Amino acid sequence: MSGTSDKPDQDYILSVGQFAKLCGTTRDTLRFYYEQNIISPRIDPNNGYHYYSPSQISSFFFIHTMRQAGCSIKEISDLIHSSDKDKIVKLANSKILDMQKELYLINKKISALHLGMWILGKFEGHKSGVPFLDDIPDISVSKTEIRNKENAYHTADIASDISVHLSKATPEGSLSTFPTGVTISYADLEKRHYVYNSIISWSFLPADNFDTFWLPGRLAVCCYQDDLQKDIEKTYRKIVSFIKKNNLTAISDLYVISLINLYEKEKQHKYFKYLLICVEPAKTS
């Protein structure tokens, strides 16, 4: 595996430059591998030139692949010099697992950005504060119940609950931290009792039905809200009115997702929210 071949010296016909070009690498990399004794050329005793065998190309790409998988030079050297198949399998499997975890985290970040961009995508087509009916994609939800619901009117009232929710969303876990928001029960909306009952996060990643669950439907009454529309309670009332006017039945809480929520130096509140409640047509007798 290391490139110290048992074949005659005449097999070592490739100069350093030729071998580097065939492998798509550099002379410096080959020199480093030689110094680490993981791929060894033949050294011409007359002029000191280094020559490689075509059979060492496979050795180079084994080393290159293991390096890309995150193996250290020491790990690769141990494998090469022991030629232990079980060690190779064990190390390769551990690196595959590491890369799968890394891929999951990357997909999680991509999913969060896709979801945020999906929310923003239809904003230009709808007026702020005006409800509309829409077909939505599959969205999974993670939820943390608010402990003192009756006093949960503002973000400051639920700071400890937000902390609990975010603490569950470890980098390696299935829970997302963006986009995040709150929910209000439909019963409370009808009573104009606008208290939050849970902290939620959304994701395009599949629900695991343990920490995350699917939204209960694909049909939803939606609404955008920005800081130009100061009275969000008026929007809440419009949503309830829209549901009743269109003979719909609410099948979820109202989700209030905050994409942007800033307080500037001048204490001006800048925000952008997306409101959604899953519905279905009311059953007729």
mmCIF file of C-alpha atoms in Angstrom:
data_model
loop_
_atom_site.group_PDB
_atom_site.id
_atom_site.type_symbol
_atom_site.label_atom_id
_atom_site.label_comp_id
_atom_site.label_asym_id
_atom_site.label_seq_id
_atom_site.Cartn_x
_atom_site.Cartn_y
_atom_site.Cartn_z
ATOM 1 C CA MET A 1 0.000 0.000 0.000
ATOM 2 C CA SER A 2 2.796 2.465 0.814
ATOM 3 C CA GLY A 3 4.409 2.404 -2.588
ATOM 4 C CA THR A 4 7.623 0.618 -1.609
ATOM 5 C CA SER A 5 7.071 -1.893 -4.388
ATOM 6 C CA ASP A 6 8.465 -5.418 -4.607
ATOM 7 C CA LYS A 7 8.681 -4.981 -8.382
ATOM 8 C CA PRO A 8 12.000 -4.319 -10.120
ATOM 9 C CA ASP A 9 13.328 -0.801 -10.227
ATOM 10 C CA GLN A 10 12.452 -0.494 -13.919
ATOM 11 C CA ASP A 11 8.763 -0.162 -12.903
ATOM 12 C CA TYR A 12 9.635 3.224 -11.390
ATOM 13 C CA ILE A 13 9.460 5.163 -14.653
ATOM 14 C CA LEU A 14 7.516 8.304 -13.706
ATOM 15 C CA SER A 15 9.321 11.472 -12.675
ATOM 16 C CA VAL A 16 7.951 13.498 -9.787
ATOM 17 C CA GLY A 17 6.399 15.977 -12.225
ATOM 18 C CA GLN A 18 4.787 13.223 -14.320
ATOM 19 C CA PHE A 19 3.407 11.419 -11.282
ATOM 20 C CA ALA A 20 2.097 14.665 -9.782
ATOM 21 C CA LYS A 21 0.326 15.518 -13.048
ATOM 22 C CA LEU A 22 -1.266 12.061 -13.315
ATOM 23 C CA CYS A 23 -2.544 12.313 -9.741
ATOM 24 C CA GLY A 24 -3.631 15.945 -10.013
ATOM 25 C CA THR A 25 -1.424 16.928 -7.099
ATOM 26 C CA THR A 26 1.723 18.935 -6.437
ATOM 27 C CA ARG A 27 5.392 18.169 -5.956
ATOM 28 C CA ASP A 28 5.132 19.594 -2.423
ATOM 29 C CA THR A 29 2.378 17.131 -1.532
ATOM 30 C CA LEU A 30 4.407 14.208 -2.857
ATOM 31 C CA ARG A 31 7.453 15.416 -0.933
ATOM 32 C CA PHE A 32 5.355 15.646 2.246
ATOM 33 C CA TYR A 33 3.986 12.118 1.778
ATOM 34 C CA TYR A 34 7.519 10.862 1.174
ATOM 35 C CA GLU A 35 8.792 12.561 4.329
ATOM 36 C CA GLN A 36 5.913 10.960 6.260
ATOM 37 C CA ASN A 37 6.833 7.557 4.776
ATOM 38 C CA ILE A 38 3.401 6.851 3.363
ATOM 39 C CA ILE A 39 4.261 6.822 -0.340
ATOM 40 C CA SER A 40 7.900 6.245 -1.203
ATOM 41 C CA PRO A 41 9.535 6.737 -4.595
ATOM 42 C CA ARG A 42 12.661 5.003 -5.843
ATOM 43 C CA ILE A 43 15.700 7.234 -5.505
ATOM 44 C CA ASP A 44 18.234 6.964 -8.287
ATOM 45 C CA PRO A 45 21.586 6.410 -6.515
ATOM 46 C CA ASN A 46 23.458 8.123 -9.365
ATOM 47 C CA ASN A 47 21.654 11.474 -9.430
ATOM 48 C CA GLY A 48 19.287 11.445 -6.449
ATOM 49 C CA TYR A 49 16.187 11.874 -8.646
ATOM 50 C CA HIS A 50 12.886 10.449 -7.410
ATOM 51 C CA TYR A 51 10.827 8.113 -9.577
ATOM 52 C CA TYR A 52 7.381 6.621 -9.037
ATOM 53 C CA SER A 53 5.684 3.494 -10.321
ATOM 54 C CA PRO A 54 2.290 3.617 -12.094
ATOM 55 C CA SER A 55 1.114 1.063 -9.531
ATOM 56 C CA GLN A 56 1.546 3.724 -6.833
ATOM 57 C CA ILE A 57 -1.258 5.831 -8.330
ATOM 58 C CA SER A 58 -3.807 3.684 -6.480
ATOM 59 C CA SER A 59 -1.825 4.222 -3.279
ATOM 60 C CA PHE A 60 -1.897 7.967 -3.791
ATOM 61 C CA PHE A 61 -5.662 8.032 -4.279
ATOM 62 C CA PHE A 62 -6.224 5.821 -1.247
ATOM 63 C CA ILE A 63 -4.213 8.317 0.811
ATOM 64 C CA HIS A 64 -5.985 11.268 -0.843
ATOM 65 C CA THR A 65 -9.430 9.793 -0.171
ATOM 66 C CA MET A 66 -8.649 9.078 3.473
ATOM 67 C CA ARG A 67 -7.264 12.606 3.883
ATOM 68 C CA GLN A 68 -10.456 14.065 2.429
ATOM 69 C CA ALA A 69 -12.413 11.921 4.862
ATOM 70 C CA GLY A 70 -10.600 13.629 7.734
ATOM 71 C CA CYS A 71 -7.963 11.026 8.561
ATOM 72 C CA SER A 72 -4.706 12.225 10.051
ATOM 73 C CA ILE A 73 -1.344 11.333 8.539
ATOM 74 C CA LYS A 74 -0.660 9.125 11.567
ATOM 75 C CA GLU A 75 -3.932 7.228 11.067
ATOM 76 C CA ILE A 76 -3.118 6.695 7.395
ATOM 77 C CA SER A 77 0.464 5.648 8.174
ATOM 78 C CA ASP A 78 -0.749 3.107 10.728
ATOM 79 C CA LEU A 79 -3.133 1.633 8.152
ATOM 80 C CA ILE A 80 -0.552 1.478 5.398
ATOM 81 C CA HIS A 81 2.172 -0.102 7.452
ATOM 82 C CA SER A 82 -0.088 -2.597 9.207
ATOM 83 C CA SER A 83 -2.135 -3.519 6.085
ATOM 84 C CA ASP A 84 -4.901 -4.547 8.505
ATOM 85 C CA LYS A 85 -8.200 -4.856 6.650
ATOM 86 C CA ASP A 86 -10.274 -4.651 9.833
ATOM 87 C CA LYS A 87 -8.537 -1.406 10.829
ATOM 88 C CA ILE A 88 -9.251 0.084 7.414
ATOM 89 C CA VAL A 89 -12.947 -0.853 7.647
ATOM 90 C CA LYS A 90 -13.258 0.473 11.206
ATOM 91 C CA LEU A 91 -11.568 3.780 10.406
ATOM 92 C CA ALA A 92 -13.492 4.238 7.153
ATOM 93 C CA ASN A 93 -16.816 3.590 8.901
ATOM 94 C CA SER A 94 -16.014 6.096 11.639
ATOM 95 C CA LYS A 95 -15.151 8.744 9.031
ATOM 96 C CA ILE A 96 -18.331 7.981 7.087
ATOM 97 C CA LEU A 97 -20.309 8.549 10.276
ATOM 98 C CA ASP A 98 -18.505 11.843 10.878
ATOM 99 C CA MET A 99 -19.236 13.016 7.338
ATOM 100 C CA GLN A 100 -22.880 11.960 7.609
ATOM 101 C CA LYS A 101 -23.199 14.099 10.726
ATOM 102 C CA GLU A 102 -21.513 16.991 8.947
ATOM 103 C CA LEU A 103 -23.819 16.555 5.952
ATOM 104 C CA TYR A 104 -26.860 16.547 8.238
ATOM 105 C CA LEU A 105 -25.772 19.826 9.840
ATOM 106 C CA ILE A 106 -25.192 21.387 6.424
ATOM 107 C CA ASN A 107 -28.613 20.215 5.222
ATOM 108 C CA LYS A 108 -30.149 21.617 8.396
ATOM 109 C CA LYS A 109 -28.653 25.048 7.684
ATOM 110 C CA ILE A 110 -29.703 24.894 4.035
ATOM 111 C CA SER A 111 -33.217 23.905 5.087
ATOM 112 C CA ALA A 112 -33.475 26.870 7.468
ATOM 113 C CA LEU A 113 -32.424 29.303 4.741
ATOM 114 C CA HIS A 114 -34.764 27.714 2.186
ATOM 115 C CA LEU A 115 -37.664 28.039 4.613
ATOM 116 C CA GLY A 116 -36.836 31.653 5.392
ATOM 117 C CA MET A 117 -36.619 32.443 1.671
ATOM 118 C CA TRP A 118 -39.904 30.625 1.022
ATOM 119 C CA ILE A 119 -41.609 32.806 3.620
ATOM 120 C CA LEU A 120 -40.176 35.932 2.009
ATOM 121 C CA GLY A 121 -40.896 34.697 -1.503
ATOM 122 C CA LYS A 122 -44.580 35.604 -1.638
ATOM 123 C CA PHE A 123 -44.318 38.802 0.361
ATOM 124 C CA GLU A 124 -44.367 41.095 -2.681
ATOM 125 C CA GLY A 125 -47.613 39.516 -3.888
ATOM 126 C CA HIS A 126 -49.582 40.269 -0.730
ATOM 127 C CA LYS A 127 -50.307 43.390 1.275
ATOM 128 C CA SER A 128 -49.162 43.554 4.862
ATOM 129 C CA GLY A 129 -51.993 42.852 7.274
ATOM 130 C CA VAL A 130 -54.288 41.277 4.652
ATOM 131 C CA PRO A 131 -55.062 37.528 5.091
ATOM 132 C CA PHE A 132 -55.057 35.164 2.103
ATOM 133 C CA LEU A 133 -55.642 31.456 1.505
ATOM 134 C CA ASP A 134 -52.609 29.459 0.371
ATOM 135 C CA ASP A 135 -51.331 25.936 -0.226
ATOM 136 C CA ILE A 136 -48.209 25.415 1.870
ATOM 137 C CA PRO A 137 -45.423 22.809 1.673
ATOM 138 C CA ASP A 138 -44.767 20.163 4.309
ATOM 139 C CA ILE A 139 -43.364 21.910 7.385
ATOM 140 C CA SER A 140 -42.230 20.215 10.588
ATOM 141 C CA VAL A 141 -42.638 21.921 13.943
ATOM 142 C CA SER A 142 -40.844 21.724 17.266
ATOM 143 C CA LYS A 143 -42.749 23.138 20.215
ATOM 144 C CA THR A 144 -42.173 24.179 23.817
ATOM 145 C CA GLU A 145 -45.240 24.893 25.918
ATOM 146 C CA ILE A 146 -45.291 28.190 27.816
ATOM 147 C CA ARG A 147 -45.537 27.568 31.537
ATOM 148 C CA ASN A 148 -47.445 30.700 32.548
ATOM 149 C CA LYS A 149 -49.733 31.226 29.586
ATOM 150 C CA GLU A 150 -52.060 33.728 31.228
ATOM 151 C CA ASN A 151 -49.269 36.290 31.529
ATOM 152 C CA ALA A 152 -47.658 35.622 28.122
ATOM 153 C CA TYR A 153 -48.520 38.773 26.191
ATOM 154 C CA HIS A 154 -45.072 39.952 25.118
ATOM 155 C CA THR A 155 -41.676 38.451 24.315
ATOM 156 C CA ALA A 156 -40.323 39.721 27.630
ATOM 157 C CA ASP A 157 -42.979 37.699 29.427
ATOM 158 C CA ILE A 158 -41.735 34.425 27.957
ATOM 159 C CA ALA A 159 -37.948 34.923 28.007
ATOM 160 C CA SER A 160 -37.365 31.885 30.216
ATOM 161 C CA ASP A 161 -39.581 29.724 27.975
ATOM 162 C CA ILE A 162 -37.638 30.865 24.892
ATOM 163 C CA SER A 163 -34.421 29.897 26.674
ATOM 164 C CA VAL A 164 -35.810 26.422 27.396
ATOM 165 C CA HIS A 165 -36.884 26.023 23.771
ATOM 166 C CA LEU A 166 -33.535 27.079 22.338
ATOM 167 C CA SER A 167 -31.616 24.871 24.775
ATOM 168 C CA LYS A 168 -33.285 21.824 23.224
ATOM 169 C CA ALA A 169 -32.056 22.721 19.752
ATOM 170 C CA THR A 170 -28.506 21.369 19.944
ATOM 171 C CA PRO A 171 -26.395 21.652 16.780
ATOM 172 C CA GLU A 172 -26.477 17.873 16.298
ATOM 173 C CA GLY A 173 -30.182 17.498 17.033
ATOM 174 C CA SER A 174 -33.254 17.567 14.826
ATOM 175 C CA LEU A 175 -34.657 20.775 16.321
ATOM 176 C CA SER A 176 -34.173 24.056 14.465
ATOM 177 C CA THR A 177 -33.695 27.532 15.928
ATOM 178 C CA PHE A 178 -34.740 29.413 12.776
ATOM 179 C CA PRO A 179 -37.370 30.359 11.790
ATOM 180 C CA THR A 180 -38.818 30.706 15.303
ATOM 181 C CA GLY A 181 -41.987 32.203 16.702
ATOM 182 C CA VAL A 182 -44.963 31.752 18.997
ATOM 183 C CA THR A 183 -48.469 30.339 18.811
ATOM 184 C CA ILE A 184 -51.881 31.573 19.916
ATOM 185 C CA SER A 185 -54.747 29.122 20.204
ATOM 186 C CA TYR A 186 -57.686 29.685 17.853
ATOM 187 C CA ALA A 187 -60.050 29.661 20.803
ATOM 188 C CA ASP A 188 -58.111 32.564 22.313
ATOM 189 C CA LEU A 189 -58.129 34.361 18.958
ATOM 190 C CA GLU A 190 -61.916 34.134 18.832
ATOM 191 C CA LYS A 191 -62.139 35.536 22.374
ATOM 192 C CA ARG A 192 -59.608 38.257 21.526
ATOM 193 C CA HIS A 193 -57.468 36.948 24.342
ATOM 194 C CA TYR A 194 -54.080 37.285 22.653
ATOM 195 C CA VAL A 195 -51.789 35.252 24.867
ATOM 196 C CA TYR A 196 -49.006 32.999 23.637
ATOM 197 C CA ASN A 197 -49.264 29.318 24.453
ATOM 198 C CA SER A 198 -46.019 27.907 22.979
ATOM 199 C CA ILE A 199 -42.649 28.694 21.449
ATOM 200 C CA ILE A 200 -42.142 27.010 18.071
ATOM 201 C CA SER A 201 -39.547 26.502 15.373
ATOM 202 C CA TRP A 202 -40.171 25.406 11.797
ATOM 203 C CA SER A 203 -38.157 23.264 9.425
ATOM 204 C CA PHE A 204 -38.334 21.770 5.939
ATOM 205 C CA LEU A 205 -36.537 18.685 7.304
ATOM 206 C CA PRO A 206 -38.768 15.637 7.879
ATOM 207 C CA ALA A 207 -40.584 15.383 11.196
ATOM 208 C CA ASP A 208 -39.307 12.623 13.463
ATOM 209 C CA ASN A 209 -42.651 12.419 15.354
ATOM 210 C CA PHE A 210 -40.726 12.606 18.614
ATOM 211 C CA ASP A 211 -39.262 16.094 18.893
ATOM 212 C CA THR A 212 -40.809 17.415 15.688
ATOM 213 C CA PHE A 213 -44.249 17.021 14.128
ATOM 214 C CA TRP A 214 -45.844 17.961 10.821
ATOM 215 C CA LEU A 215 -48.211 20.875 10.541
ATOM 216 C CA PRO A 216 -51.694 19.311 10.479
ATOM 217 C CA GLY A 217 -52.585 20.442 6.961
ATOM 218 C CA ARG A 218 -51.425 21.918 3.656
ATOM 219 C CA LEU A 219 -54.195 24.526 3.349
ATOM 220 C CA ALA A 220 -53.667 27.645 5.428
ATOM 221 C CA VAL A 221 -54.830 31.173 6.010
ATOM 222 C CA CYS A 222 -51.680 33.270 5.864
ATOM 223 C CA CYS A 223 -50.749 36.883 6.428
ATOM 224 C CA TYR A 224 -47.643 39.051 6.376
ATOM 225 C CA GLN A 225 -47.105 41.740 8.965
ATOM 226 C CA ASP A 226 -44.413 44.405 9.086
ATOM 227 C CA ASP A 227 -43.739 47.447 11.239
ATOM 228 C CA LEU A 228 -45.762 49.658 8.859
ATOM 229 C CA GLN A 229 -48.847 47.904 10.214
ATOM 230 C CA LYS A 230 -48.597 48.817 13.877
ATOM 231 C CA ASP A 231 -51.693 47.059 15.201
ATOM 232 C CA ILE A 232 -51.095 43.317 14.966
ATOM 233 C CA GLU A 233 -54.240 42.659 17.027
ATOM 234 C CA LYS A 234 -56.239 44.131 14.146
ATOM 235 C CA THR A 235 -54.590 41.520 11.904
ATOM 236 C CA TYR A 236 -55.564 38.776 14.356
ATOM 237 C CA ARG A 237 -59.186 39.905 14.058
ATOM 238 C CA LYS A 238 -58.959 39.954 10.257
ATOM 239 C CA ILE A 239 -57.707 36.364 10.248
ATOM 240 C CA VAL A 240 -60.623 35.145 12.359
ATOM 241 C CA SER A 241 -63.048 37.086 10.167
ATOM 242 C CA PHE A 242 -61.470 35.618 7.002
ATOM 243 C CA ILE A 243 -61.831 32.066 8.340
ATOM 244 C CA LYS A 244 -65.493 32.533 9.218
ATOM 245 C CA LYS A 245 -66.371 34.456 6.060
ATOM 246 C CA ASN A 246 -64.922 31.694 3.862
ATOM 247 C CA ASN A 247 -66.615 28.912 5.821
ATOM 248 C CA LEU A 248 -63.324 27.390 6.975
ATOM 249 C CA THR A 249 -62.448 25.423 10.096
ATOM 250 C CA ALA A 250 -59.216 26.147 11.964
ATOM 251 C CA ILE A 251 -57.255 22.938 12.663
ATOM 252 C CA SER A 252 -54.163 24.434 14.282
ATOM 253 C CA ASP A 253 -53.031 27.257 16.490
ATOM 254 C CA LEU A 254 -52.069 30.538 14.850
ATOM 255 C CA TYR A 255 -48.322 30.457 14.149
ATOM 256 C CA VAL A 256 -46.597 33.831 14.373
ATOM 257 C CA ILE A 257 -43.118 33.493 12.849
ATOM 258 C CA SER A 258 -40.619 36.307 13.360
ATOM 259 C CA LEU A 259 -37.997 36.566 10.626
ATOM 260 C CA ILE A 260 -36.818 40.014 11.674
ATOM 261 C CA ASN A 261 -37.375 41.628 15.043
ATOM 262 C CA LEU A 262 -35.107 44.604 15.746
ATOM 263 C CA TYR A 263 -35.055 47.530 18.104
ATOM 264 C CA GLU A 264 -33.000 50.378 16.665
ATOM 265 C CA LYS A 265 -31.055 52.947 18.670
ATOM 266 C CA GLU A 266 -33.965 55.349 18.304
ATOM 267 C CA LYS A 267 -36.140 52.655 19.923
ATOM 268 C CA GLN A 268 -38.074 52.192 16.717
ATOM 269 C CA HIS A 269 -39.370 48.649 16.498
ATOM 270 C CA LYS A 270 -38.618 47.035 13.117
ATOM 271 C CA TYR A 271 -40.122 43.639 12.468
ATOM 272 C CA PHE A 272 -41.328 41.250 9.802
ATOM 273 C CA LYS A 273 -43.711 38.471 10.760
ATOM 274 C CA TYR A 274 -45.433 35.670 8.926
ATOM 275 C CA LEU A 275 -48.737 34.444 10.358
ATOM 276 C CA LEU A 276 -50.256 31.098 9.434
ATOM 277 C CA ILE A 277 -53.115 28.964 10.655
ATOM 278 C CA CYS A 278 -53.977 25.599 9.094
ATOM 279 C CA VAL A 279 -57.592 25.273 7.949
ATOM 280 C CA GLU A 280 -59.937 22.977 6.110
ATOM 281 C CA PRO A 281 -63.294 23.617 4.486
ATOM 282 C CA ALA A 282 -66.123 23.412 6.985
ATOM 283 C CA LYS A 283 -68.110 20.208 6.730
ATOM 284 C CA THR A 284 -71.632 20.626 5.386
ATOM 285 C CA SER A 285 -74.459 18.421 6.562
#
